[in-house]
mmCIF file of C-alpha atoms in Angstrom:
data_model
loop_
_atom_site.group_PDB
_atom_site.id
_atom_site.type_symbol
_atom_site.label_atom_id
_atom_site.label_comp_id
_atom_site.label_asym_id
_atom_site.label_seq_id
_atom_site.Cartn_x
_atom_site.Cartn_y
_atom_site.Cartn_z
ATOM 1 C CA MET G 1 -274.522 100.199 165.702
ATOM 2 C CA PRO G 2 -272.495 100.312 162.449
ATOM 3 C CA SER G 3 -268.728 100.375 162.703
ATOM 4 C CA ALA G 4 -266.767 103.393 161.607
ATOM 5 C CA PRO G 5 -266.008 103.657 157.877
ATOM 6 C CA GLY G 6 -262.618 102.292 156.856
ATOM 7 C CA PRO G 7 -259.764 103.972 154.980
ATOM 8 C CA ASP G 8 -261.633 103.737 151.666
ATOM 9 C CA ALA G 9 -264.227 106.122 153.065
ATOM 10 C CA LEU G 10 -261.917 109.154 152.899
ATOM 11 C CA PRO G 11 -263.564 112.278 151.454
ATOM 12 C CA THR G 12 -263.163 112.457 147.708
ATOM 13 C CA HIS G 13 -261.473 115.858 147.784
ATOM 14 C CA ALA G 14 -258.692 114.253 149.862
ATOM 15 C CA ARG G 15 -258.056 111.793 147.041
ATOM 16 C CA GLY G 16 -258.435 113.993 143.977
ATOM 17 C CA ALA G 17 -262.170 114.316 143.193
ATOM 18 C CA ALA G 18 -264.151 117.521 143.283
ATOM 19 C CA PRO G 19 -265.532 118.630 146.662
ATOM 20 C CA GLY G 20 -269.276 118.031 146.996
ATOM 21 C CA GLN G 21 -269.139 114.807 145.000
ATOM 22 C CA ALA G 22 -267.542 112.588 147.638
ATOM 23 C CA ALA G 23 -266.858 108.976 146.738
ATOM 24 C CA ARG G 24 -268.279 107.239 149.796
ATOM 25 C CA PHE G 25 -267.736 103.627 150.900
ATOM 26 C CA ALA G 26 -269.604 101.622 153.511
ATOM 27 C CA SER G 27 -268.121 99.659 156.384
ATOM 28 C CA ILE G 28 -268.844 95.922 156.678
ATOM 29 C CA GLY G 29 -270.834 96.053 159.907
ATOM 30 C CA SER G 30 -274.200 95.228 158.277
ATOM 31 C CA PRO G 31 -275.355 91.807 156.974
ATOM 32 C CA TYR G 32 -275.262 92.800 153.281
ATOM 33 C CA PHE G 33 -271.541 92.236 152.815
ATOM 34 C CA GLY G 34 -271.765 88.736 154.281
ATOM 35 C CA ILE G 35 -274.546 87.803 151.852
ATOM 36 C CA LEU G 36 -272.585 89.118 148.856
ATOM 37 C CA LEU G 37 -269.432 87.299 149.972
ATOM 38 C CA ALA G 38 -271.267 83.991 150.457
ATOM 39 C CA ALA G 39 -272.899 84.272 147.039
ATOM 40 C CA MET G 40 -269.566 85.038 145.371
ATOM 41 C CA ALA G 41 -267.874 82.042 146.996
ATOM 42 C CA VAL G 42 -270.658 79.594 146.082
ATOM 43 C CA ILE G 43 -270.795 80.825 142.482
ATOM 44 C CA LEU G 44 -267.030 80.545 142.069
ATOM 45 C CA ILE G 45 -266.879 77.018 143.529
ATOM 46 C CA LEU G 46 -269.691 75.845 141.241
ATOM 47 C CA SER G 47 -268.121 77.509 138.207
ATOM 48 C CA ASN G 48 -264.821 75.751 138.979
ATOM 49 C CA ILE G 49 -266.606 72.393 138.830
ATOM 50 C CA GLY G 50 -268.407 73.348 135.629
ATOM 51 C CA ALA G 51 -265.177 74.565 134.039
ATOM 52 C CA SER G 52 -263.769 71.018 134.055
ATOM 53 C CA LYS G 53 -266.170 70.139 131.214
ATOM 54 C CA GLY G 54 -265.532 71.452 127.722
ATOM 55 C CA VAL G 55 -268.613 72.646 125.845
ATOM 56 C CA ALA G 56 -269.042 73.170 122.099
ATOM 57 C CA PHE G 57 -271.878 75.157 120.527
ATOM 58 C CA GLY G 58 -271.027 74.399 116.926
ATOM 59 C CA PRO G 59 -267.714 76.220 116.268
ATOM 60 C CA ILE G 60 -267.878 78.060 119.612
ATOM 61 C CA ILE G 61 -265.749 76.461 122.341
ATOM 62 C CA THR G 62 -266.221 77.240 126.023
ATOM 63 C CA ASP G 63 -266.682 75.386 129.324
ATOM 64 C CA ALA G 64 -269.710 74.437 131.393
ATOM 65 C CA GLY G 65 -269.060 77.180 133.934
ATOM 66 C CA PHE G 66 -269.669 79.891 131.338
ATOM 67 C CA PHE G 67 -273.086 80.907 132.681
ATOM 68 C CA LEU G 68 -271.915 81.188 136.304
ATOM 69 C CA PHE G 69 -268.541 82.889 136.304
ATOM 70 C CA PRO G 70 -269.651 86.353 135.089
ATOM 71 C CA LEU G 71 -271.970 86.531 138.095
ATOM 72 C CA ALA G 72 -268.954 86.370 140.418
ATOM 73 C CA TYR G 73 -267.491 89.409 138.654
ATOM 74 C CA ILE G 74 -270.773 91.285 138.924
ATOM 75 C CA LEU G 75 -270.805 90.627 142.676
ATOM 76 C CA GLY G 76 -267.198 91.831 142.792
ATOM 77 C CA ASP G 77 -268.296 95.074 141.132
ATOM 78 C CA VAL G 78 -271.011 95.550 143.736
ATOM 79 C CA ILE G 79 -268.598 94.951 146.626
ATOM 80 C CA SER G 80 -265.946 97.257 145.138
ATOM 81 C CA GLU G 81 -268.413 100.083 144.482
ATOM 82 C CA VAL G 82 -270.125 99.932 147.876
ATOM 83 C CA TYR G 83 -267.305 98.893 150.232
ATOM 84 C CA GLY G 84 -264.071 99.929 148.507
ATOM 85 C CA PHE G 85 -260.887 98.258 147.308
ATOM 86 C CA LYS G 86 -259.564 96.940 150.628
ATOM 87 C CA VAL G 87 -262.803 95.139 151.448
ATOM 88 C CA ALA G 88 -263.054 93.802 147.882
ATOM 89 C CA ARG G 89 -259.533 92.408 148.184
ATOM 90 C CA LYS G 90 -260.524 90.610 151.400
ATOM 91 C CA ALA G 91 -263.557 89.182 149.622
ATOM 92 C CA ILE G 92 -261.392 87.894 146.761
ATOM 93 C CA LEU G 93 -258.918 86.222 149.114
ATOM 94 C CA THR G 94 -261.682 84.708 151.245
ATOM 95 C CA THR G 95 -263.456 83.357 148.175
ATOM 96 C CA PHE G 96 -260.330 81.668 146.965
ATOM 97 C CA ALA G 97 -259.495 80.245 150.359
ATOM 98 C CA LEU G 98 -262.906 78.579 150.293
ATOM 99 C CA SER G 99 -262.282 77.368 146.730
ATOM 100 C CA VAL G 100 -259.004 75.777 147.819
ATOM 101 C CA PHE G 101 -260.790 74.135 150.747
ATOM 102 C CA ALA G 102 -263.419 72.751 148.362
ATOM 103 C CA SER G 103 -260.693 71.385 146.099
ATOM 104 C CA LEU G 104 -258.963 69.661 149.019
ATOM 105 C CA SER G 105 -262.331 68.221 150.061
ATOM 106 C CA TYR G 106 -262.780 66.737 146.585
ATOM 107 C CA TRP G 107 -259.335 65.145 146.848
ATOM 108 C CA VAL G 108 -260.222 63.543 150.200
ATOM 109 C CA ILE G 109 -263.582 62.313 148.871
ATOM 110 C CA ILE G 110 -261.896 60.663 145.876
ATOM 111 C CA ALA G 111 -259.105 59.152 148.021
ATOM 112 C CA LEU G 112 -261.456 57.562 150.583
ATOM 113 C CA PRO G 113 -261.921 53.803 150.016
ATOM 114 C CA GLY G 114 -265.276 52.999 148.405
ATOM 115 C CA PHE G 115 -267.352 49.857 147.971
ATOM 116 C CA ASP G 116 -265.844 47.054 145.855
ATOM 117 C CA ASP G 117 -269.006 46.198 143.926
ATOM 118 C CA ASP G 118 -269.824 47.408 140.405
ATOM 119 C CA PHE G 119 -271.920 50.300 141.692
ATOM 120 C CA GLY G 120 -269.104 51.487 143.962
ATOM 121 C CA ALA G 121 -266.577 51.251 141.114
ATOM 122 C CA SER G 122 -268.786 53.221 138.718
ATOM 123 C CA LYS G 123 -269.431 55.830 141.409
ATOM 124 C CA GLN G 124 -265.688 56.178 142.024
ATOM 125 C CA ALA G 125 -264.994 56.557 138.307
ATOM 126 C CA ALA G 126 -267.697 59.209 138.016
ATOM 127 C CA LEU G 127 -266.286 61.199 140.937
ATOM 128 C CA GLU G 128 -262.753 61.008 139.548
ATOM 129 C CA GLY G 129 -263.949 62.103 136.133
ATOM 130 C CA ALA G 130 -266.054 64.996 137.444
ATOM 131 C CA LEU G 131 -263.951 66.263 140.365
ATOM 132 C CA GLY G 132 -260.483 64.936 139.574
ATOM 133 C CA PRO G 133 -259.435 67.785 137.231
ATOM 134 C CA VAL G 134 -260.827 70.458 139.568
ATOM 135 C CA PRO G 135 -257.550 71.213 141.464
ATOM 136 C CA GLN G 136 -255.931 72.457 138.227
ATOM 137 C CA ILE G 137 -259.085 74.397 137.448
ATOM 138 C CA VAL G 138 -258.931 75.936 140.933
ATOM 139 C CA LEU G 139 -255.294 76.914 140.347
ATOM 140 C CA ALA G 140 -256.250 78.527 137.036
ATOM 141 C CA SER G 141 -259.211 80.259 138.641
ATOM 142 C CA LEU G 142 -257.153 81.340 141.651
ATOM 143 C CA LEU G 143 -254.484 83.067 139.604
ATOM 144 C CA ALA G 144 -256.870 84.413 136.981
ATOM 145 C CA PHE G 145 -259.616 85.690 139.274
ATOM 146 C CA LEU G 146 -257.115 87.077 141.768
ATOM 147 C CA ALA G 147 -255.382 89.090 139.038
ATOM 148 C CA GLY G 148 -258.477 89.982 137.010
ATOM 149 C CA GLN G 149 -260.764 90.840 139.891
ATOM 150 C CA THR G 150 -258.049 92.850 141.647
ATOM 151 C CA ILE G 151 -257.460 94.889 138.485
ATOM 152 C CA ASN G 152 -261.221 95.262 138.007
ATOM 153 C CA SER G 153 -261.731 96.446 141.579
ATOM 154 C CA TRP G 154 -258.714 98.778 141.578
ATOM 155 C CA ILE G 155 -259.751 100.491 138.343
ATOM 156 C CA LEU G 156 -263.356 100.868 139.510
ATOM 157 C CA VAL G 157 -262.361 102.426 142.831
ATOM 158 C CA ARG G 158 -259.786 104.725 141.187
ATOM 159 C CA MET G 159 -262.409 105.920 138.701
ATOM 160 C CA LYS G 160 -264.814 106.507 141.579
ATOM 161 C CA ALA G 161 -262.174 108.547 143.397
ATOM 162 C CA ARG G 162 -262.089 110.872 140.375
ATOM 163 C CA SER G 163 -265.809 111.108 139.614
ATOM 164 C CA GLY G 164 -267.388 110.595 143.042
ATOM 165 C CA GLU G 165 -270.881 109.124 142.928
ATOM 166 C CA LYS G 166 -271.350 110.080 139.280
ATOM 167 C CA SER G 167 -270.604 107.940 136.183
ATOM 168 C CA LEU G 168 -271.383 104.560 137.760
ATOM 169 C CA TRP G 169 -272.092 102.933 134.392
ATOM 170 C CA ALA G 170 -268.796 104.185 132.954
ATOM 171 C CA ARG G 171 -266.708 102.712 135.752
ATOM 172 C CA LEU G 172 -268.626 99.415 135.750
ATOM 173 C CA MET G 173 -267.998 98.985 132.029
ATOM 174 C CA GLY G 174 -264.479 100.426 131.982
ATOM 175 C CA SER G 175 -263.169 98.264 134.793
ATOM 176 C CA SER G 176 -264.837 95.095 133.495
ATOM 177 C CA GLY G 177 -263.053 95.051 130.141
ATOM 178 C CA ALA G 178 -259.555 95.170 131.617
ATOM 179 C CA GLY G 179 -260.307 92.714 134.409
ATOM 180 C CA GLU G 180 -262.023 90.175 132.179
ATOM 181 C CA PHE G 181 -259.220 90.203 129.600
ATOM 182 C CA VAL G 182 -256.526 89.454 132.188
ATOM 183 C CA ASP G 183 -258.721 86.866 133.865
ATOM 184 C CA THR G 184 -259.619 85.054 130.644
ATOM 185 C CA LEU G 185 -256.061 84.933 129.312
ATOM 186 C CA ILE G 186 -254.602 83.521 132.543
ATOM 187 C CA PHE G 187 -257.410 81.049 133.134
ATOM 188 C CA CYS G 188 -257.463 79.683 129.592
ATOM 189 C CA SER G 189 -253.672 79.299 129.512
ATOM 190 C CA ILE G 190 -253.727 77.023 132.573
ATOM 191 C CA ALA G 191 -257.077 75.258 132.200
ATOM 192 C CA ALA G 192 -257.166 74.559 128.457
ATOM 193 C CA SER G 193 -255.447 71.171 128.651
ATOM 194 C CA VAL G 194 -257.754 69.958 131.426
ATOM 195 C CA ILE G 195 -260.916 70.454 129.390
ATOM 196 C CA GLY G 196 -259.445 68.936 126.216
ATOM 197 C CA ILE G 197 -258.192 71.939 124.230
ATOM 198 C CA THR G 198 -255.068 70.697 122.464
ATOM 199 C CA ASP G 199 -254.224 73.000 119.527
ATOM 200 C CA PHE G 200 -253.557 76.722 119.135
ATOM 201 C CA GLY G 201 -256.666 77.411 117.062
ATOM 202 C CA MET G 202 -258.941 75.941 119.710
ATOM 203 C CA PHE G 203 -257.059 77.912 122.381
ATOM 204 C CA VAL G 204 -257.511 81.234 120.562
ATOM 205 C CA ASN G 205 -261.186 80.411 120.079
ATOM 206 C CA TYR G 206 -261.492 79.625 123.792
ATOM 207 C CA VAL G 207 -259.825 82.898 124.846
ATOM 208 C CA VAL G 208 -261.692 85.151 122.428
ATOM 209 C CA VAL G 209 -265.094 83.584 123.028
ATOM 210 C CA GLY G 210 -264.553 83.609 126.796
ATOM 211 C CA PHE G 211 -263.498 87.264 126.886
ATOM 212 C CA VAL G 212 -266.223 88.515 124.556
ATOM 213 C CA TYR G 213 -268.926 86.480 126.254
ATOM 214 C CA LYS G 214 -268.032 87.398 129.857
ATOM 215 C CA THR G 215 -267.544 91.076 129.013
ATOM 216 C CA LEU G 216 -270.804 91.197 127.064
ATOM 217 C CA VAL G 217 -272.699 89.590 129.957
ATOM 218 C CA GLU G 218 -271.285 92.155 132.363
ATOM 219 C CA PHE G 219 -272.216 94.990 130.008
ATOM 220 C CA LEU G 220 -275.755 93.643 129.568
ATOM 221 C CA PHE G 221 -276.146 93.321 133.336
ATOM 222 C CA VAL G 222 -274.872 96.851 134.069
ATOM 223 C CA PRO G 223 -278.447 98.196 134.533
ATOM 224 C CA VAL G 224 -279.227 95.383 136.989
ATOM 225 C CA THR G 225 -275.878 95.831 138.749
ATOM 226 C CA ALA G 226 -276.541 99.561 139.069
ATOM 227 C CA VAL G 227 -279.975 98.921 140.591
ATOM 228 C CA VAL G 228 -278.531 96.439 143.109
ATOM 229 C CA ILE G 229 -275.756 98.878 144.027
ATOM 230 C CA GLY G 230 -278.267 101.692 144.528
ATOM 231 C CA TRP G 231 -280.491 99.444 146.648
ATOM 232 C CA ILE G 232 -277.617 98.433 148.943
ATOM 233 C CA LYS G 233 -276.267 101.975 149.218
ATOM 234 C CA LYS G 234 -279.643 103.212 150.450
ATOM 235 C CA ARG G 235 -279.763 100.498 153.126
ATOM 236 C CA GLU G 236 -276.177 100.580 154.348
ATOM 237 C CA PRO G 237 -276.207 102.824 157.456
ATOM 238 C CA SER G 238 -272.498 103.580 157.208
ATOM 239 C CA TYR G 239 -272.780 104.524 153.518
ATOM 240 C CA LEU G 240 -275.382 107.166 154.286
ATOM 241 C CA ALA G 241 -273.525 108.445 157.343
#
């Protein structure tokens, strides 16, 4: 039996939207939230590893996590739209707790004594090169995603409180721009030195390309995001209640 809706499920007219167009939110009693949370955490952990490698497509500078990270934001949009700001904030904090745990695990793996032969030495060097920079990447991601995703979620939910169930595309696109800008600026400022960006021109390139790319991906995926949101809303018992 689904649990009672949380505070985010207040009728829209109680929070400023027109009566009859209530902005509903589901509780987290069904399995859908757990699946979304697990996917967000895995994607973020993998993108943190990928972000330790700088990537150059001609004059375009980015990192190897570029194709993964926008997906975490899209999942954040789905959670915010369906479950509300308080649940989205819990998802963000849980995701980052798992990212910190992964980073500590990498540190232990690197610190453990390995074999003394040539194979063991090359394996150790490879692990240090691939996973060694990750703690700084996790710090960058922690601060950036925490700030950017929180802003993204807050704006989306506030827009929903005003428009109710209407204008989904507008709030997905409107919230993404602000969240991605804050996220990209914070992340690039901390992580640039780890992936080999050493001068101001490269840094500006990294920030601009990262922001434009991630925002464009989110915009292009808005139709897919909207379909996923609609599918989950129809299957969440507490959303339809």
